[in-house]
Structure formats: structure tokens, C-alpha cells
Amino acid sequence: TQKLLSEPSPEAPRARPCRVSSADRSVRKGIMTHSLEDLRLKVQDTLMLADKPFFLVLEEDGTTVETEEYFQSLTDDTVFMVLHKGQKWQPPSEQGTRYQL
Amino acid sequence: TQKLLSEPSPEAPRARPCRVSSADRSVRKGIMTHSLEDLRLKVQDTLMLADKPFFLVLEEDGTTVETEEYFQSLTDDTVFMVLHKGQKWQPPSEQGTRYQL
């Protein structure tokens, strides 16, 4: 089945849209990604984190996303938040959302 | 029927996404699991509980989840909370949730 060969390899699942927010919610970027590992690399790059360690949580409630399996269960357009060591997730309301100047 | 053999074995229901919170709600992790027993093992591992006995309750109201049957009735993305001996479930509001600094 020659045709199949030109398909993207089955392991590389379809790239999916997601959004990534900074901890203070002042920056939010749209990113296409097909794995947690891929997302981490792109986040490091696009948010210019250099080698500062960080972890990814769900922006809605701070759930830590640390396994590929769990990442794959998430729907498109999931909003992630980048947290560095010592930073804690806060609900939008408490934080004085970025919409207030 | 060869095809059936390649299906995941019927006993292992589909892995489902859920979230697990620490008692003080300072930590919350996304976990894929297909049974209560599997969840307990993963919670022990990911929240590094070692052999400290714990039980799982629903984060929303403290309902204890201790039978496989009841566990299977729960929907995806259910939020569980880990309680150790002597710890009691508290509603988010009273606990001075992690949201307050």
C-alpha cells in the first residue's frame, strides 16, 4: 500500500491547536503541537524561557500535565499555563486579571 | 476471530482522564486510569505517598470512593482528593483555599 507511506507516520498524531499562557496571564500564545514533549520545546522557544525549568498546568484549575498519556486525552484548544519553580497557580479572579490596567 | 485478539482485553476498560488533588488543594495532577486500583497505584506514585495509607474522595464534596463499581460510574475528568488517616475533607471555601496567598 504505497499510498500509506506518504501519510505522516502513524506515531506522530495529528498536530493540534492549543494555547499557552504566562503565569501572570499577561501573555497568551496559540501553538500547534502533537505531543507534550513537542509542546514543551515550543513553549520554551516562543516564551523565551531559555533553560529555566518550568511545568505546564491547565490554566482553568492548575492541574499539572506531566504525562504524554494525559496530554493526549485533552481536547483541542486547551489552555495551558507555564509555571516556574515556586510559582503557584491562581484563579483568574484572584489575580487581578490582565484586563484591568 | 483473529481481529478480536488485537482489541485491548475486555477487562481493561478504556483509560480515562481524571484529576487528583492533595488534601490542602495545593497540588493537582492529571492522571489516566482505567480502574480504582490502577488510580490508587498511580496516586501513590505521582504524589509520592510511599506506603502511607490513604483513601480517595470526590474533591467536590468528600464522597469516599472505595468500590470499583462506583468508580466506574464516575465521568471523565472527575476530581479526586487524597486524604490520609485523620484528615477530613473540607469545602474549598472554608479551607482558606490555596488561592489565598
CSV table of N, CA, C and O in Angstrom, one decimal, chain A residues 58 60-67 69-70 73-74 88-91 94, chain B residues 15 17-19 26 28-32 42 46 77 79 98-101:
chain,number,residue,atom,x,y,z
A,58,LEU,N,-3.0,23.1,33.6
A,58,LEU,CA,-4.2,23.6,32.9
A,58,LEU,C,-4.5,25.0,33.5
A,58,LEU,O,-4.6,25.2,34.7
A,60,GLU,N,-7.2,26.5,33.6
A,60,GLU,CA,-8.5,26.6,34.2
A,60,GLU,C,-8.5,26.3,35.7
A,60,GLU,O,-9.2,26.9,36.5
A,61,ASP,N,-7.7,25.3,36.1
A,61,ASP,CA,-7.7,24.9,37.5
A,61,ASP,C,-6.3,24.5,38.1
A,61,ASP,O,-6.3,24.0,39.2
A,62,GLY,N,-5.3,24.7,37.3
A,62,GLY,CA,-4.0,24.4,37.8
A,62,GLY,C,-3.6,22.9,37.8
A,62,GLY,O,-2.5,22.5,38.4
A,63,THR,N,-4.3,22.1,37.1
A,63,THR,CA,-4.0,20.6,37.1
A,63,THR,C,-2.7,20.5,36.3
A,63,THR,O,-2.5,20.9,35.2
A,64,THR,N,-1.7,19.8,37.0
A,64,THR,CA,-0.4,19.6,36.3
A,64,THR,C,-0.5,18.6,35.2
A,64,THR,O,-1.1,17.5,35.4
A,65,VAL,N,0.1,18.9,34.1
A,65,VAL,CA,0.1,18.0,32.9
A,65,VAL,C,1.5,17.5,32.8
A,65,VAL,O,2.4,18.2,32.4
A,66,GLU,N,1.7,16.2,33.2
A,66,GLU,CA,3.1,15.7,33.1
A,66,GLU,C,3.3,14.4,32.4
A,66,GLU,O,4.4,13.9,32.3
A,67,THR,N,2.2,13.8,31.9
A,67,THR,CA,2.3,12.6,31.2
A,67,THR,C,1.8,12.7,29.8
A,67,THR,O,0.8,13.4,29.6
A,69,GLU,N,0.4,10.5,28.1
A,69,GLU,CA,-1.0,9.9,28.0
A,69,GLU,C,-2.1,10.9,28.4
A,69,GLU,O,-3.1,11.0,27.7
A,70,TYR,N,-1.8,11.6,29.5
A,70,TYR,CA,-2.9,12.6,29.9
A,70,TYR,C,-3.0,13.7,28.9
A,70,TYR,O,-4.1,14.1,28.5
A,73,SER,N,-5.2,13.1,26.1
A,73,SER,CA,-6.6,13.0,26.4
A,73,SER,C,-7.3,14.3,26.3
A,73,SER,O,-8.5,14.5,26.4
A,74,LEU,N,-6.5,15.4,26.3
A,74,LEU,CA,-7.0,16.7,26.3
A,74,LEU,C,-7.6,17.1,25.0
A,74,LEU,O,-7.1,16.7,23.9
A,88,LYS,N,2.8,29.5,41.9
A,88,LYS,CA,1.6,28.7,42.2
A,88,LYS,C,0.5,29.2,41.3
A,88,LYS,O,0.4,30.4,41.0
A,89,TRP,N,-0.3,28.3,40.9
A,89,TRP,CA,-1.4,28.6,40.1
A,89,TRP,C,-2.4,29.4,40.9
A,89,TRP,O,-2.6,29.2,42.1
A,90,GLN,N,-3.0,30.5,40.2
A,90,GLN,CA,-4.1,31.2,40.9
A,90,GLN,C,-5.3,31.3,40.0
A,90,GLN,O,-5.1,31.5,38.8
A,91,PRO,N,-6.5,31.4,40.6
A,91,PRO,CA,-7.6,31.5,39.7
A,91,PRO,C,-7.6,32.9,39.1
A,91,PRO,O,-7.1,33.8,39.7
A,94,GLU,N,-8.8,36.0,41.3
A,94,GLU,CA,-7.9,36.5,42.5
A,94,GLU,C,-6.8,37.3,42.0
A,94,GLU,O,-6.2,38.1,42.8
B,15,ALA,N,-8.7,3.6,29.2
B,15,ALA,CA,-8.1,4.5,30.2
B,15,ALA,C,-8.9,5.9,30.1
B,15,ALA,O,-9.2,6.3,29.0
B,17,PRO,N,-9.3,10.0,31.6
B,17,PRO,CA,-8.6,11.1,32.3
B,17,PRO,C,-9.3,11.5,33.6
B,17,PRO,O,-10.6,11.5,33.7
B,18,CYS,N,-8.5,11.7,34.7
B,18,CYS,CA,-9.1,12.2,35.9
B,18,CYS,C,-8.1,13.2,36.6
B,18,CYS,O,-7.0,13.3,36.1
B,19,ARG,N,-8.5,13.8,37.6
B,19,ARG,CA,-7.5,14.8,38.3
B,19,ARG,C,-7.5,14.4,39.7
B,19,ARG,O,-8.5,14.0,40.3
B,26,SER,N,-3.2,22.1,47.3
B,26,SER,CA,-2.0,22.9,46.8
B,26,SER,C,-1.5,22.2,45.5
B,26,SER,O,-0.8,22.8,44.8
B,28,ARG,N,-2.4,19.5,42.2
B,28,ARG,CA,-3.5,18.8,41.5
B,28,ARG,C,-2.9,18.3,40.2
B,28,ARG,O,-2.2,19.0,39.5
B,29,LYS,N,-3.0,17.0,40.0
B,29,LYS,CA,-2.4,16.4,38.8
B,29,LYS,C,-3.4,15.6,37.9
B,29,LYS,O,-4.3,15.0,38.4
B,30,GLY,N,-3.1,15.7,36.6
B,30,GLY,CA,-3.9,14.9,35.7
B,30,GLY,C,-3.4,13.5,35.6
B,30,GLY,O,-2.2,13.3,35.4
B,31,ILE,N,-4.3,12.5,35.6
B,31,ILE,CA,-3.9,11.1,35.6
B,31,ILE,C,-4.8,10.3,34.6
B,31,ILE,O,-6.0,10.6,34.7
B,32,MET,N,-4.2,9.4,33.9
B,32,MET,CA,-5.1,8.5,33.1
B,32,MET,C,-5.2,7.2,33.8
B,32,MET,O,-4.2,6.7,34.3
B,42,LYS,N,-1.2,4.8,40.9
B,42,LYS,CA,-0.6,6.0,40.2
B,42,LYS,C,-0.6,7.1,41.2
B,42,LYS,O,0.3,7.9,41.2
B,46,THR,N,2.7,9.2,41.9
B,46,THR,CA,2.8,10.6,41.4
B,46,THR,C,2.8,11.6,42.6
B,46,THR,O,3.4,12.6,42.5
B,77,ASP,N,-12.7,13.2,33.8
B,77,ASP,CA,-12.3,14.5,34.4
B,77,ASP,C,-12.8,14.6,35.8
B,77,ASP,O,-12.9,15.8,36.3
B,79,VAL,N,-12.6,15.0,39.7
B,79,VAL,CA,-11.5,15.4,40.5
B,79,VAL,C,-11.6,14.7,41.9
B,79,VAL,O,-12.6,14.7,42.6
B,98,ARG,N,-6.1,27.3,48.7
B,98,ARG,CA,-4.7,27.6,48.2
B,98,ARG,C,-4.8,28.9,47.5
B,98,ARG,O,-3.8,29.5,47.2
B,99,TYR,N,-6.0,29.4,47.1
B,99,TYR,CA,-6.0,30.6,46.2
B,99,TYR,C,-5.5,31.8,47.0
B,99,TYR,O,-5.1,32.8,46.5
B,100,GLN,N,-5.8,31.7,48.3
B,100,GLN,CA,-5.3,33.0,49.1
B,100,GLN,C,-3.8,32.8,49.3
B,100,GLN,O,-3.3,31.8,49.7
B,101,LEU,N,-3.1,33.9,49.2
B,101,LEU,CA,-1.6,33.9,49.4
B,101,LEU,C,-1.4,33.8,50.9
B,101,LEU,O,-2.2,34.3,51.7
